[in-house]
């Protein structure tokens, strides 16, 4: 087990967890899904949103697939700093490293991809998201990823502000339409 940045003034621990704890993430994913629907209502005109249950089933399957690879990892912020026991998860980050071929820019051969970062609503503003993000970044460095990327749903201005404060810059804008 690797832990990141445990401080006595913050009663949570960031650590790697395995696929056997995926079900513990369900409420956090469903809350993130609901947040996406709230901030990106304009996408409903393109296609109907999934129920929270269907969204979780799909996301859980993706997590299982990604975690089957040694290039993926799952970090959790647990509510208690006791490193010897499993505790309630108050935030998590799912990430992986992938090979990257250069396009218009000379990008790194390995790129870290932050697939999900969710923090329980009552824990936001207390540093959980920042510490998870810092731990993901450190893990990317450890795995040889010189750069990393993530997607933010259109309309999620709080997330854009958070990631901009972490030093990220816009790279690609994805537009969707019906054919």
PDB file of C-alpha atoms in Angstrom:
ATOM      1  CA  UNK A   1       0.000   0.000   0.000  1.00  0.00           C
ATOM      2  CA  UNK A   2       1.209   3.489  -0.869  1.00  0.00           C
ATOM      3  CA  UNK A   3      -0.235   6.514   0.860  1.00  0.00           C
ATOM      4  CA  UNK A   4       0.178  10.112  -0.213  1.00  0.00           C
ATOM      5  CA  UNK A   5       0.458  13.242   1.858  1.00  0.00           C
ATOM      6  CA  UNK A   6      -1.054  12.053   5.129  1.00  0.00           C
ATOM      7  CA  UNK A   7      -1.221  15.017   7.483  1.00  0.00           C
ATOM      8  CA  UNK A   8      -2.468  14.963  11.031  1.00  0.00           C
ATOM      9  CA  UNK A   9      -4.703  18.021  10.506  1.00  0.00           C
ATOM     10  CA  UNK A  10      -6.756  16.263   7.796  1.00  0.00           C
ATOM     11  CA  UNK A  11      -8.550  13.092   8.899  1.00  0.00           C
ATOM     12  CA  UNK A  12      -8.347  11.199   5.626  1.00  0.00           C
ATOM     13  CA  UNK A  13      -5.881   8.989   3.861  1.00  0.00           C
ATOM     14  CA  UNK A  14      -5.238   8.728   0.129  1.00  0.00           C
ATOM     15  CA  UNK A  15      -4.354   5.203  -0.915  1.00  0.00           C
ATOM     16  CA  UNK A  16      -4.570   2.674  -3.702  1.00  0.00           C
ATOM     17  CA  UNK A  17      -7.590   0.419  -3.630  1.00  0.00           C
ATOM     18  CA  UNK A  18      -8.393  -2.588  -5.782  1.00  0.00           C
ATOM     19  CA  UNK A  19     -11.365  -3.625  -7.901  1.00  0.00           C
ATOM     20  CA  UNK A  20     -12.885  -5.513  -4.981  1.00  0.00           C
ATOM     21  CA  UNK A  21     -13.933  -2.116  -3.555  1.00  0.00           C
ATOM     22  CA  UNK A  22     -15.650  -0.806  -6.677  1.00  0.00           C
ATOM     23  CA  UNK A  23     -19.086  -1.053  -5.103  1.00  0.00           C
ATOM     24  CA  UNK A  24     -17.954   1.447  -2.457  1.00  0.00           C
ATOM     25  CA  UNK A  25     -17.671   4.041  -5.258  1.00  0.00           C
ATOM     26  CA  UNK A  26     -21.275   3.761  -6.413  1.00  0.00           C
ATOM     27  CA  UNK A  27     -22.717   6.671  -4.374  1.00  0.00           C
ATOM     28  CA  UNK A  28     -19.854   8.944  -5.409  1.00  0.00           C
ATOM     29  CA  UNK A  29     -20.293   8.080  -9.097  1.00  0.00           C
ATOM     30  CA  UNK A  30     -24.060   8.574  -8.893  1.00  0.00           C
ATOM     31  CA  UNK A  31     -23.533  11.985  -7.287  1.00  0.00           C
ATOM     32  CA  UNK A  32     -21.095  12.915 -10.068  1.00  0.00           C
ATOM     33  CA  UNK A  33     -23.596  11.666 -12.663  1.00  0.00           C
ATOM     34  CA  UNK A  34     -26.336  13.842 -11.112  1.00  0.00           C
ATOM     35  CA  UNK A  35     -23.967  16.814 -11.115  1.00  0.00           C
ATOM     36  CA  UNK A  36     -23.228  16.242 -14.815  1.00  0.00           C
ATOM     37  CA  UNK A  37     -26.958  16.263 -15.585  1.00  0.00           C
ATOM     38  CA  UNK A  38     -27.408  19.470 -13.579  1.00  0.00           C
ATOM     39  CA  UNK A  39     -24.597  21.397 -15.296  1.00  0.00           C
ATOM     40  CA  UNK A  40     -24.990  20.003 -18.818  1.00  0.00           C
ATOM     41  CA  UNK A  41     -28.735  20.006 -19.388  1.00  0.00           C
ATOM     42  CA  UNK A  42     -28.119  21.200 -22.943  1.00  0.00           C
ATOM     43  CA  UNK A  43     -26.929  17.673 -23.808  1.00  0.00           C
ATOM     44  CA  UNK A  44     -30.391  16.237 -23.118  1.00  0.00           C
ATOM     45  CA  UNK A  45     -31.500  17.577 -26.519  1.00  0.00           C
ATOM     46  CA  UNK A  46     -28.810  15.440 -28.146  1.00  0.00           C
ATOM     47  CA  UNK A  47     -29.665  12.205 -26.386  1.00  0.00           C
ATOM     48  CA  UNK A  48     -31.572  11.260 -23.245  1.00  0.00           C
ATOM     49  CA  UNK A  49     -29.557  10.845 -20.087  1.00  0.00           C
ATOM     50  CA  UNK A  50     -29.126   7.500 -18.390  1.00  0.00           C
ATOM     51  CA  UNK A  51     -30.589   6.748 -15.001  1.00  0.00           C
ATOM     52  CA  UNK A  52     -28.074   6.868 -12.160  1.00  0.00           C
ATOM     53  CA  UNK A  53     -28.278   3.064 -11.912  1.00  0.00           C
ATOM     54  CA  UNK A  54     -27.604   2.500 -15.623  1.00  0.00           C
ATOM     55  CA  UNK A  55     -24.814   5.062 -15.567  1.00  0.00           C
ATOM     56  CA  UNK A  56     -23.172   3.285 -12.623  1.00  0.00           C
ATOM     57  CA  UNK A  57     -23.432  -0.134 -14.281  1.00  0.00           C
ATOM     58  CA  UNK A  58     -21.666   1.239 -17.376  1.00  0.00           C
ATOM     59  CA  UNK A  59     -19.004   3.110 -15.422  1.00  0.00           C
ATOM     60  CA  UNK A  60     -18.343   0.163 -13.108  1.00  0.00           C
ATOM     61  CA  UNK A  61     -17.782  -2.084 -16.144  1.00  0.00           C
ATOM     62  CA  UNK A  62     -15.279   0.450 -17.526  1.00  0.00           C
ATOM     63  CA  UNK A  63     -13.464   0.560 -14.194  1.00  0.00           C
ATOM     64  CA  UNK A  64     -13.239  -3.244 -14.112  1.00  0.00           C
ATOM     65  CA  UNK A  65     -11.837  -3.304 -17.649  1.00  0.00           C
ATOM     66  CA  UNK A  66      -9.306  -0.576 -16.959  1.00  0.00           C
ATOM     67  CA  UNK A  67      -8.213  -2.087 -13.639  1.00  0.00           C
ATOM     68  CA  UNK A  68      -7.469  -5.392 -15.379  1.00  0.00           C
ATOM     69  CA  UNK A  69      -4.482  -3.577 -16.913  1.00  0.00           C
ATOM     70  CA  UNK A  70      -1.320  -2.843 -14.938  1.00  0.00           C
ATOM     71  CA  UNK A  71      -1.433   0.658 -16.464  1.00  0.00           C
ATOM     72  CA  UNK A  72      -4.517   1.645 -14.447  1.00  0.00           C
ATOM     73  CA  UNK A  73      -4.925   2.581 -10.805  1.00  0.00           C
ATOM     74  CA  UNK A  74      -7.635   3.619  -8.413  1.00  0.00           C
ATOM     75  CA  UNK A  75      -7.010   5.976  -5.506  1.00  0.00           C
ATOM     76  CA  UNK A  76      -9.425   6.600  -2.664  1.00  0.00           C
ATOM     77  CA  UNK A  77      -9.656   9.231   0.020  1.00  0.00           C
ATOM     78  CA  UNK A  78     -10.787   7.394   3.128  1.00  0.00           C
ATOM     79  CA  UNK A  79     -12.410   9.145   6.071  1.00  0.00           C
ATOM     80  CA  UNK A  80      -9.981   7.821   8.662  1.00  0.00           C
ATOM     81  CA  UNK A  81      -6.194   8.010   8.571  1.00  0.00           C
ATOM     82  CA  UNK A  82      -5.846   4.461   9.996  1.00  0.00           C
ATOM     83  CA  UNK A  83      -3.780   2.779   7.272  1.00  0.00           C
ATOM     84  CA  UNK A  84      -4.530  -0.750   8.497  1.00  0.00           C
ATOM     85  CA  UNK A  85      -8.268  -0.855   7.815  1.00  0.00           C
ATOM     86  CA  UNK A  86     -10.785  -0.039   5.113  1.00  0.00           C
ATOM     87  CA  UNK A  87     -12.894   3.012   5.887  1.00  0.00           C
ATOM     88  CA  UNK A  88     -15.615   5.026   4.235  1.00  0.00           C
ATOM     89  CA  UNK A  89     -14.525   6.464   0.904  1.00  0.00           C
ATOM     90  CA  UNK A  90     -15.155  10.219   0.679  1.00  0.00           C
ATOM     91  CA  UNK A  91     -13.502  10.706  -2.714  1.00  0.00           C
ATOM     92  CA  UNK A  92     -11.795   8.737  -5.435  1.00  0.00           C
ATOM     93  CA  UNK A  93      -9.808   9.051  -8.637  1.00  0.00           C
ATOM     94  CA  UNK A  94      -9.678   6.474 -11.433  1.00  0.00           C
ATOM     95  CA  UNK A  95      -6.711   6.897 -13.752  1.00  0.00           C
ATOM     96  CA  UNK A  96      -4.581   5.064 -16.289  1.00  0.00           C
ATOM     97  CA  UNK A  97      -1.495   5.527 -18.414  1.00  0.00           C
ATOM     98  CA  UNK A  98      -1.692   5.004 -22.156  1.00  0.00           C
ATOM     99  CA  UNK A  99       0.614   5.182 -25.131  1.00  0.00           C
ATOM    100  CA  UNK A 100       0.259   8.423 -27.083  1.00  0.00           C
ATOM    101  CA  UNK A 101       1.212   9.107 -30.681  1.00  0.00           C
ATOM    102  CA  UNK A 102       2.071  12.699 -31.572  1.00  0.00           C
ATOM    103  CA  UNK A 103      -0.331  14.666 -33.742  1.00  0.00           C
ATOM    104  CA  UNK A 104       0.169  18.376 -34.221  1.00  0.00           C
ATOM    105  CA  UNK A 105       2.282  18.651 -31.066  1.00  0.00           C
ATOM    106  CA  UNK A 106       5.177  16.569 -29.823  1.00  0.00           C
ATOM    107  CA  UNK A 107       3.340  14.930 -26.959  1.00  0.00           C
ATOM    108  CA  UNK A 108       4.850  12.472 -24.529  1.00  0.00           C
ATOM    109  CA  UNK A 109       4.997   8.789 -25.455  1.00  0.00           C
ATOM    110  CA  UNK A 110       3.074   7.959 -22.279  1.00  0.00           C
ATOM    111  CA  UNK A 111       0.129  10.070 -21.213  1.00  0.00           C
ATOM    112  CA  UNK A 112      -1.756   9.819 -17.959  1.00  0.00           C
ATOM    113  CA  UNK A 113      -5.527   9.953 -18.258  1.00  0.00           C
ATOM    114  CA  UNK A 114      -7.616  10.971 -15.276  1.00  0.00           C
ATOM    115  CA  UNK A 115     -10.898   9.200 -16.042  1.00  0.00           C
ATOM    116  CA  UNK A 116     -12.877  10.206 -12.943  1.00  0.00           C
ATOM    117  CA  UNK A 117     -12.427  12.283  -9.832  1.00  0.00           C
ATOM    118  CA  UNK A 118     -15.334  12.554  -7.409  1.00  0.00           C
ATOM    119  CA  UNK A 119     -15.530  13.949  -3.889  1.00  0.00           C
ATOM    120  CA  UNK A 120     -18.524  13.576  -1.602  1.00  0.00           C
ATOM    121  CA  UNK A 121     -20.451  16.880  -1.436  1.00  0.00           C
ATOM    122  CA  UNK A 122     -19.973  17.343   2.314  1.00  0.00           C
ATOM    123  CA  UNK A 123     -16.200  16.924   1.901  1.00  0.00           C
ATOM    124  CA  UNK A 124     -15.695  19.482  -0.874  1.00  0.00           C
ATOM    125  CA  UNK A 125     -13.586  22.502  -0.055  1.00  0.00           C
ATOM    126  CA  UNK A 126     -11.543  20.598   2.519  1.00  0.00           C
ATOM    127  CA  UNK A 127      -8.663  19.594   0.267  1.00  0.00           C
ATOM    128  CA  UNK A 128      -9.806  16.076  -0.628  1.00  0.00           C
ATOM    129  CA  UNK A 129     -10.007  16.783  -4.374  1.00  0.00           C
ATOM    130  CA  UNK A 130      -6.683  18.608  -4.398  1.00  0.00           C
ATOM    131  CA  UNK A 131      -4.933  15.817  -2.510  1.00  0.00           C
ATOM    132  CA  UNK A 132      -6.442  13.173  -4.808  1.00  0.00           C
ATOM    133  CA  UNK A 133      -5.325  15.162  -7.849  1.00  0.00           C
ATOM    134  CA  UNK A 134      -1.794  15.577  -6.439  1.00  0.00           C
ATOM    135  CA  UNK A 135      -1.623  11.832  -5.723  1.00  0.00           C
ATOM    136  CA  UNK A 136      -2.738  11.015  -9.273  1.00  0.00           C
ATOM    137  CA  UNK A 137      -0.131  13.377 -10.663  1.00  0.00           C
ATOM    138  CA  UNK A 138       2.590  11.778  -8.505  1.00  0.00           C
ATOM    139  CA  UNK A 139       1.530   8.308  -9.652  1.00  0.00           C
ATOM    140  CA  UNK A 140       1.679   9.407 -13.297  1.00  0.00           C
ATOM    141  CA  UNK A 141       5.251  10.615 -12.772  1.00  0.00           C
ATOM    142  CA  UNK A 142       6.143   7.328 -11.083  1.00  0.00           C
ATOM    143  CA  UNK A 143       4.720   5.442 -14.101  1.00  0.00           C
ATOM    144  CA  UNK A 144       6.659   7.511 -16.643  1.00  0.00           C
ATOM    145  CA  UNK A 145       3.818   9.686 -17.955  1.00  0.00           C
ATOM    146  CA  UNK A 146       5.321  13.077 -18.780  1.00  0.00           C
ATOM    147  CA  UNK A 147       1.911  14.665 -19.294  1.00  0.00           C
ATOM    148  CA  UNK A 148      -1.694  13.928 -18.469  1.00  0.00           C
ATOM    149  CA  UNK A 149      -5.147  14.757 -19.662  1.00  0.00           C
ATOM    150  CA  UNK A 150      -8.753  14.666 -18.545  1.00  0.00           C
ATOM    151  CA  UNK A 151     -12.172  15.502 -19.890  1.00  0.00           C
ATOM    152  CA  UNK A 152     -14.593  17.897 -18.227  1.00  0.00           C
ATOM    153  CA  UNK A 153     -18.268  17.873 -19.198  1.00  0.00           C
ATOM    154  CA  UNK A 154     -19.314  21.081 -20.944  1.00  0.00           C
ATOM    155  CA  UNK A 155     -20.940  23.425 -18.445  1.00  0.00           C
ATOM    156  CA  UNK A 156     -18.963  22.189 -15.437  1.00  0.00           C
ATOM    157  CA  UNK A 157     -17.324  25.537 -14.764  1.00  0.00           C
ATOM    158  CA  UNK A 158     -16.359  24.608 -11.189  1.00  0.00           C
ATOM    159  CA  UNK A 159     -14.328  21.639 -12.469  1.00  0.00           C
ATOM    160  CA  UNK A 160     -12.674  23.774 -15.145  1.00  0.00           C
ATOM    161  CA  UNK A 161     -11.734  26.337 -12.487  1.00  0.00           C
ATOM    162  CA  UNK A 162     -10.369  23.584 -10.200  1.00  0.00           C
ATOM    163  CA  UNK A 163      -8.220  21.989 -12.909  1.00  0.00           C
ATOM    164  CA  UNK A 164      -7.016  25.366 -14.165  1.00  0.00           C
ATOM    165  CA  UNK A 165      -5.807  26.126 -10.618  1.00  0.00           C
ATOM    166  CA  UNK A 166      -3.895  22.833 -10.812  1.00  0.00           C
ATOM    167  CA  UNK A 167      -2.038  24.120 -13.895  1.00  0.00           C
ATOM    168  CA  UNK A 168      -3.995  22.440 -16.710  1.00  0.00           C
ATOM    169  CA  UNK A 169      -4.795  24.312 -19.922  1.00  0.00           C
ATOM    170  CA  UNK A 170      -7.481  23.696 -22.564  1.00  0.00           C
ATOM    171  CA  UNK A 171      -6.312  21.401 -25.374  1.00  0.00           C
ATOM    172  CA  UNK A 172      -9.244  20.044 -27.426  1.00  0.00           C
ATOM    173  CA  UNK A 173     -12.906  20.959 -27.539  1.00  0.00           C
ATOM    174  CA  UNK A 174     -15.191  18.098 -28.505  1.00  0.00           C
ATOM    175  CA  UNK A 175     -18.448  18.940 -30.255  1.00  0.00           C
ATOM    176  CA  UNK A 176     -21.293  16.456 -30.653  1.00  0.00           C
ATOM    177  CA  UNK A 177     -24.207  16.432 -33.067  1.00  0.00           C
ATOM    178  CA  UNK A 178     -26.715  14.059 -34.584  1.00  0.00           C
ATOM    179  CA  UNK A 179     -26.299  12.601 -38.046  1.00  0.00           C
TER     180      UNK A 179
END
